[in-house]
Amino acid sequence: MASKTKAAEAKVAILKGKEAEDKVLEYIRKMNRPFGAVDVSANLKGAVPKAATQKIMVALAEKGDLVQKTYGKTTFFVANQANLEDMPAEKLTALEAEVKRIDEENKSLGAEVKSIGADLTKLKSTPTDKELAVEIDKAEAAVHKARGHLEPLRAGTPLISAEETAQLDADWTRWRNEWVRRRKVFSTFWSLATDTLAPQEATELAEDLGIEYDTPEHGVLERGNLCSSGSVLGKRRR
């Protein structure tokens, strides 16, 4: 019983005559866009039935309050723009000022959004606490390993045995003598090969063959104490 009462209260009162006509005209002028009778009746919640709405809108069009347009089998009605009140210059100026103010606010907000976006990107690229903890553990492990390598030096412990030193001396002497021998062989062969060539031609031939001569650094090394007669690597170390 109570639900029937609520349904009766919720039911929209049906408008007729002048009231219905005024309601339809008021709605169309307020929305100021094309409508069909079905849409107007639905938007008014059925306060004016569809059939009555169609008749009212046709009548209003005949009076000049509405403009009627037919597209195929569909008829639309829109408020006659000539009957609408012109906007005062003061109000138009106020609206333009408001539009300008809102536009400036939008620009300001856009710049703020851009700045916040840059901060967000920076934050996303920043390591998290968990990632920092992992990096710290890695750094501490590397420091511990480096300190382990330094301990023998601090304690004065020899880093290489006498046997290893002797082997280095032997290897140094062997390979340096081999280098001197090969350089002598090359010099002899190259002199024979280029004996009939002009210096410029000999240089061009060497470039074509990709021959690399000793650099100035090699010459400095040869003249140094390391390669001096009677000096060996082991003796210099000891």
mmCIF file of C-alpha atoms in Angstrom:
data_model
loop_
_atom_site.group_PDB
_atom_site.id
_atom_site.type_symbol
_atom_site.label_atom_id
_atom_site.label_comp_id
_atom_site.label_asym_id
_atom_site.label_seq_id
_atom_site.Cartn_x
_atom_site.Cartn_y
_atom_site.Cartn_z
ATOM 1 C CA MET A 1 0.000 0.000 0.000
ATOM 2 C CA ALA A 2 2.857 2.354 0.939
ATOM 3 C CA SER A 3 4.665 1.642 -2.356
ATOM 4 C CA LYS A 4 1.567 2.615 -4.333
ATOM 5 C CA THR A 5 1.391 5.902 -2.411
ATOM 6 C CA LYS A 6 5.043 6.685 -3.195
ATOM 7 C CA ALA A 7 4.486 5.885 -6.858
ATOM 8 C CA ALA A 8 1.548 8.254 -6.961
ATOM 9 C CA GLU A 9 3.641 11.002 -5.330
ATOM 10 C CA ALA A 10 6.480 10.457 -7.787
ATOM 11 C CA LYS A 11 4.161 10.713 -10.780
ATOM 12 C CA VAL A 12 4.643 13.981 -12.688
ATOM 13 C CA ALA A 13 1.599 16.179 -13.080
ATOM 14 C CA ILE A 14 0.400 16.450 -16.700
ATOM 15 C CA LEU A 15 0.370 20.016 -18.006
ATOM 16 C CA LYS A 16 -2.261 21.254 -20.415
ATOM 17 C CA GLY A 17 -3.132 24.330 -22.425
ATOM 18 C CA LYS A 18 -1.149 27.503 -21.795
ATOM 19 C CA GLU A 19 0.903 25.886 -19.043
ATOM 20 C CA ALA A 20 2.097 23.136 -21.382
ATOM 21 C CA GLU A 21 2.890 25.612 -24.148
ATOM 22 C CA ASP A 22 4.874 27.874 -21.823
ATOM 23 C CA LYS A 23 6.793 24.897 -20.426
ATOM 24 C CA VAL A 24 7.784 23.645 -23.878
ATOM 25 C CA LEU A 25 8.825 27.105 -25.064
ATOM 26 C CA GLU A 26 10.772 27.809 -21.858
ATOM 27 C CA TYR A 27 12.677 24.538 -22.170
ATOM 28 C CA ILE A 28 13.593 25.001 -25.837
ATOM 29 C CA ARG A 29 14.750 28.587 -25.263
ATOM 30 C CA LYS A 30 16.780 27.553 -22.228
ATOM 31 C CA MET A 31 18.585 24.722 -24.070
ATOM 32 C CA ASN A 32 18.764 26.720 -27.350
ATOM 33 C CA ARG A 33 19.416 23.776 -29.638
ATOM 34 C CA PRO A 34 17.303 21.707 -32.076
ATOM 35 C CA PHE A 35 14.830 19.226 -30.592
ATOM 36 C CA GLY A 36 12.183 16.804 -31.790
ATOM 37 C CA ALA A 37 8.867 16.390 -30.011
ATOM 38 C CA VAL A 38 9.869 13.005 -28.563
ATOM 39 C CA ASP A 39 13.016 14.407 -26.975
ATOM 40 C CA VAL A 40 11.264 17.426 -25.460
ATOM 41 C CA SER A 41 8.523 15.255 -23.965
ATOM 42 C CA ALA A 42 11.078 12.833 -22.529
ATOM 43 C CA ASN A 43 13.251 15.623 -21.100
ATOM 44 C CA LEU A 44 10.198 17.154 -19.436
ATOM 45 C CA LYS A 45 9.622 13.799 -17.722
ATOM 46 C CA GLY A 46 6.314 13.328 -19.489
ATOM 47 C CA ALA A 47 4.804 16.513 -18.060
ATOM 48 C CA VAL A 48 3.634 17.187 -21.636
ATOM 49 C CA PRO A 49 2.659 14.078 -23.651
ATOM 50 C CA LYS A 50 4.389 13.442 -26.996
ATOM 51 C CA ALA A 51 1.334 14.073 -29.112
ATOM 52 C CA ALA A 52 0.579 17.316 -27.299
ATOM 53 C CA THR A 53 4.235 18.361 -27.504
ATOM 54 C CA GLN A 54 4.254 17.916 -31.269
ATOM 55 C CA LYS A 55 1.103 20.037 -31.669
ATOM 56 C CA ILE A 56 2.428 22.735 -29.308
ATOM 57 C CA MET A 57 5.756 22.974 -31.150
ATOM 58 C CA VAL A 58 4.048 23.254 -34.528
ATOM 59 C CA ALA A 59 1.794 25.980 -33.126
ATOM 60 C CA LEU A 60 4.785 27.847 -31.665
ATOM 61 C CA ALA A 61 6.509 27.624 -35.044
ATOM 62 C CA GLU A 62 3.467 29.135 -36.713
ATOM 63 C CA LYS A 63 3.576 31.970 -34.179
ATOM 64 C CA GLY A 64 7.256 32.600 -34.928
ATOM 65 C CA ASP A 65 8.487 31.591 -31.478
ATOM 66 C CA LEU A 66 10.205 28.498 -32.924
ATOM 67 C CA VAL A 67 11.776 27.668 -36.267
ATOM 68 C CA GLN A 68 10.773 24.373 -37.833
ATOM 69 C CA LYS A 69 13.219 22.342 -39.958
ATOM 70 C CA THR A 70 12.437 19.086 -41.700
ATOM 71 C CA TYR A 71 15.150 16.575 -42.595
ATOM 72 C CA GLY A 72 13.673 13.668 -44.495
ATOM 73 C CA LYS A 73 10.852 12.333 -42.337
ATOM 74 C CA THR A 74 12.161 13.949 -39.140
ATOM 75 C CA THR A 75 11.113 17.404 -37.961
ATOM 76 C CA PHE A 76 13.215 19.503 -35.588
ATOM 77 C CA PHE A 77 12.377 22.719 -33.785
ATOM 78 C CA VAL A 78 14.731 25.371 -32.447
ATOM 79 C CA ALA A 79 14.129 28.680 -30.720
ATOM 80 C CA ASN A 80 13.820 31.606 -33.091
ATOM 81 C CA GLN A 81 17.174 33.364 -32.613
ATOM 82 C CA ALA A 82 15.660 36.699 -33.651
ATOM 83 C CA ASN A 83 13.440 36.623 -30.548
ATOM 84 C CA LEU A 84 16.270 35.914 -28.100
ATOM 85 C CA GLU A 85 17.464 38.735 -25.913
ATOM 86 C CA ASP A 86 20.715 40.351 -27.052
ATOM 87 C CA MET A 87 23.539 40.152 -24.550
ATOM 88 C CA PRO A 88 24.447 43.570 -23.097
ATOM 89 C CA ALA A 89 27.899 44.876 -23.954
ATOM 90 C CA GLU A 90 28.800 45.003 -20.246
ATOM 91 C CA LYS A 91 27.971 41.325 -19.779
ATOM 92 C CA LEU A 92 29.827 40.375 -22.960
ATOM 93 C CA THR A 93 32.900 42.288 -21.729
ATOM 94 C CA ALA A 94 32.652 40.523 -18.359
ATOM 95 C CA LEU A 95 32.417 37.142 -20.062
ATOM 96 C CA GLU A 96 35.431 37.916 -22.235
ATOM 97 C CA ALA A 97 37.394 38.931 -19.133
ATOM 98 C CA GLU A 98 36.354 35.718 -17.415
ATOM 99 C CA VAL A 99 37.408 33.661 -20.434
ATOM 100 C CA LYS A 100 40.785 35.409 -20.426
ATOM 101 C CA ARG A 101 41.203 34.782 -16.697
ATOM 102 C CA ILE A 102 40.329 31.112 -17.061
ATOM 103 C CA ASP A 103 42.720 30.815 -19.993
ATOM 104 C CA GLU A 104 45.531 32.266 -17.869
ATOM 105 C CA GLU A 105 44.653 29.855 -15.067
ATOM 106 C CA ASN A 106 44.786 26.975 -17.527
ATOM 107 C CA LYS A 107 48.233 28.062 -18.709
ATOM 108 C CA SER A 108 49.431 28.352 -15.120
ATOM 109 C CA LEU A 109 47.995 24.959 -14.249
ATOM 110 C CA GLY A 110 49.546 23.489 -17.403
ATOM 111 C CA ALA A 111 52.985 24.760 -16.358
ATOM 112 C CA GLU A 112 52.430 23.385 -12.871
ATOM 113 C CA VAL A 113 51.416 19.991 -14.264
ATOM 114 C CA LYS A 114 54.543 19.978 -16.452
ATOM 115 C CA SER A 115 56.746 20.787 -13.454
ATOM 116 C CA ILE A 116 55.085 18.133 -11.316
ATOM 117 C CA GLY A 117 55.471 15.655 -14.186
ATOM 118 C CA ALA A 118 59.219 16.374 -14.324
ATOM 119 C CA ASP A 119 59.470 15.875 -10.547
ATOM 120 C CA LEU A 120 57.552 12.625 -10.862
ATOM 121 C CA THR A 121 59.897 11.381 -13.588
ATOM 122 C CA LYS A 122 62.864 12.272 -11.388
ATOM 123 C CA LEU A 123 61.336 10.431 -8.443
ATOM 124 C CA LYS A 124 60.650 7.365 -10.571
ATOM 125 C CA SER A 125 64.295 7.293 -11.681
ATOM 126 C CA THR A 126 65.513 7.599 -8.076
ATOM 127 C CA PRO A 127 66.433 4.242 -6.495
ATOM 128 C CA THR A 128 64.019 2.916 -3.900
ATOM 129 C CA ASP A 129 65.081 2.215 -0.314
ATOM 130 C CA LYS A 130 65.348 -1.474 -1.189
ATOM 131 C CA GLU A 131 67.520 -0.770 -4.242
ATOM 132 C CA LEU A 132 69.730 1.594 -2.215
ATOM 133 C CA ALA A 133 70.191 -1.097 0.433
ATOM 134 C CA VAL A 134 71.387 -3.525 -2.254
ATOM 135 C CA GLU A 135 73.825 -0.951 -3.682
ATOM 136 C CA ILE A 136 75.156 -0.168 -0.208
ATOM 137 C CA ASP A 137 75.748 -3.878 0.429
ATOM 138 C CA LYS A 138 77.649 -4.135 -2.866
ATOM 139 C CA ALA A 139 79.771 -1.083 -2.026
ATOM 140 C CA GLU A 140 80.575 -2.399 1.444
ATOM 141 C CA ALA A 141 81.566 -5.778 -0.026
ATOM 142 C CA ALA A 142 83.864 -4.031 -2.541
ATOM 143 C CA VAL A 143 85.460 -1.973 0.252
ATOM 144 C CA HIS A 144 85.990 -5.096 2.341
ATOM 145 C CA LYS A 145 87.623 -6.856 -0.619
ATOM 146 C CA ALA A 146 89.901 -3.862 -1.322
ATOM 147 C CA ARG A 147 90.961 -3.687 2.325
ATOM 148 C CA GLY A 148 91.786 -7.392 2.155
ATOM 149 C CA HIS A 149 94.156 -6.674 -0.738
ATOM 150 C CA LEU A 150 95.786 -3.831 1.231
ATOM 151 C CA GLU A 151 96.466 -5.831 4.396
ATOM 152 C CA PRO A 152 99.611 -7.598 3.063
ATOM 153 C CA LEU A 153 101.031 -4.246 1.933
ATOM 154 C CA ARG A 154 100.405 -2.676 5.329
ATOM 155 C CA ALA A 155 101.985 -5.669 7.083
ATOM 156 C CA GLY A 156 105.062 -5.572 4.821
ATOM 157 C CA THR A 157 104.431 -9.088 3.525
ATOM 158 C CA PRO A 158 106.298 -9.827 0.246
ATOM 159 C CA LEU A 159 103.831 -9.971 -2.623
ATOM 160 C CA ILE A 160 106.054 -12.180 -4.797
ATOM 161 C CA SER A 161 108.465 -14.991 -3.936
ATOM 162 C CA ALA A 162 112.142 -15.134 -4.889
ATOM 163 C CA GLU A 163 111.402 -17.962 -7.322
ATOM 164 C CA GLU A 164 108.745 -15.868 -9.078
ATOM 165 C CA THR A 165 111.153 -12.925 -9.226
ATOM 166 C CA ALA A 166 113.851 -15.088 -10.784
ATOM 167 C CA GLN A 167 111.382 -16.396 -13.357
ATOM 168 C CA LEU A 168 110.377 -12.836 -14.259
ATOM 169 C CA ASP A 169 114.059 -11.924 -14.724
ATOM 170 C CA ALA A 170 114.581 -14.906 -17.004
ATOM 171 C CA ASP A 171 111.459 -14.148 -19.031
ATOM 172 C CA TRP A 172 112.437 -10.484 -19.362
ATOM 173 C CA THR A 173 115.924 -11.337 -20.629
ATOM 174 C CA ARG A 174 114.622 -13.987 -23.012
ATOM 175 C CA TRP A 175 111.930 -11.922 -24.653
ATOM 176 C CA ARG A 176 113.981 -8.742 -24.810
ATOM 177 C CA ASN A 177 116.777 -10.614 -26.601
ATOM 178 C CA GLU A 178 114.167 -12.075 -28.962
ATOM 179 C CA TRP A 179 112.835 -8.599 -29.658
ATOM 180 C CA VAL A 180 116.344 -7.259 -30.393
ATOM 181 C CA ARG A 181 117.056 -10.233 -32.695
ATOM 182 C CA ARG A 182 113.833 -9.834 -34.647
ATOM 183 C CA ARG A 183 114.344 -6.114 -35.004
ATOM 184 C CA LYS A 184 117.826 -6.755 -36.438
ATOM 185 C CA VAL A 185 116.445 -9.342 -38.884
ATOM 186 C CA PHE A 186 113.768 -6.917 -40.038
ATOM 187 C CA SER A 187 116.258 -4.075 -40.447
ATOM 188 C CA THR A 188 118.523 -6.255 -42.592
ATOM 189 C CA PHE A 189 115.671 -7.541 -44.733
ATOM 190 C CA TRP A 190 114.096 -4.106 -45.131
ATOM 191 C CA SER A 191 117.376 -2.549 -46.189
ATOM 192 C CA LEU A 192 117.754 -5.189 -48.909
ATOM 193 C CA ALA A 193 114.141 -4.743 -50.070
ATOM 194 C CA THR A 194 114.252 -0.965 -50.253
ATOM 195 C CA ASP A 195 117.861 -0.448 -51.306
ATOM 196 C CA THR A 196 116.854 0.518 -54.835
ATOM 197 C CA LEU A 197 113.891 2.659 -53.774
ATOM 198 C CA ALA A 198 113.838 6.353 -53.093
ATOM 199 C CA PRO A 199 113.174 7.296 -49.438
ATOM 200 C CA GLN A 200 109.660 8.509 -50.313
ATOM 201 C CA GLU A 201 108.865 5.245 -52.109
ATOM 202 C CA ALA A 202 110.227 3.217 -49.187
ATOM 203 C CA THR A 203 107.987 5.155 -46.820
ATOM 204 C CA GLU A 204 104.928 4.613 -49.021
ATOM 205 C CA LEU A 205 105.717 0.884 -49.274
ATOM 206 C CA ALA A 206 105.942 0.632 -45.481
ATOM 207 C CA GLU A 207 102.570 2.353 -45.157
ATOM 208 C CA ASP A 208 101.007 0.024 -47.751
ATOM 209 C CA LEU A 209 102.352 -3.039 -45.910
ATOM 210 C CA GLY A 210 101.185 -1.703 -42.527
ATOM 211 C CA ILE A 211 104.669 -1.740 -41.003
ATOM 212 C CA GLU A 212 104.857 -0.015 -37.626
ATOM 213 C CA TYR A 213 108.215 1.290 -36.409
ATOM 214 C CA ASP A 214 109.195 1.783 -32.784
ATOM 215 C CA THR A 215 107.589 4.841 -31.208
ATOM 216 C CA PRO A 216 109.540 7.561 -29.365
ATOM 217 C CA GLU A 217 108.489 5.854 -26.128
ATOM 218 C CA HIS A 218 110.305 2.696 -27.249
ATOM 219 C CA GLY A 219 113.461 4.739 -27.818
ATOM 220 C CA VAL A 220 113.247 6.272 -24.337
ATOM 221 C CA LEU A 221 112.808 2.790 -22.847
ATOM 222 C CA GLU A 222 115.838 1.471 -24.740
ATOM 223 C CA ARG A 223 118.023 4.288 -23.441
ATOM 224 C CA GLY A 224 116.766 3.900 -19.877
ATOM 225 C CA ASN A 225 118.188 1.976 -16.955
ATOM 226 C CA LEU A 226 115.811 -0.925 -17.515
ATOM 227 C CA CYS A 227 117.499 -1.847 -20.813
ATOM 228 C CA SER A 228 121.018 -0.725 -19.961
ATOM 229 C CA SER A 229 123.849 -3.244 -20.270
ATOM 230 C CA GLY A 230 124.154 -5.520 -17.263
ATOM 231 C CA SER A 231 120.802 -4.487 -15.808
ATOM 232 C CA VAL A 232 118.083 -7.094 -15.381
ATOM 233 C CA LEU A 233 114.605 -6.824 -14.019
ATOM 234 C CA GLY A 234 115.284 -8.819 -10.899
ATOM 235 C CA LYS A 235 118.320 -6.766 -9.922
ATOM 236 C CA ARG A 236 116.422 -3.517 -10.300
ATOM 237 C CA ARG A 237 113.578 -4.850 -8.160
ATOM 238 C CA ARG A 238 115.912 -6.035 -5.454
#
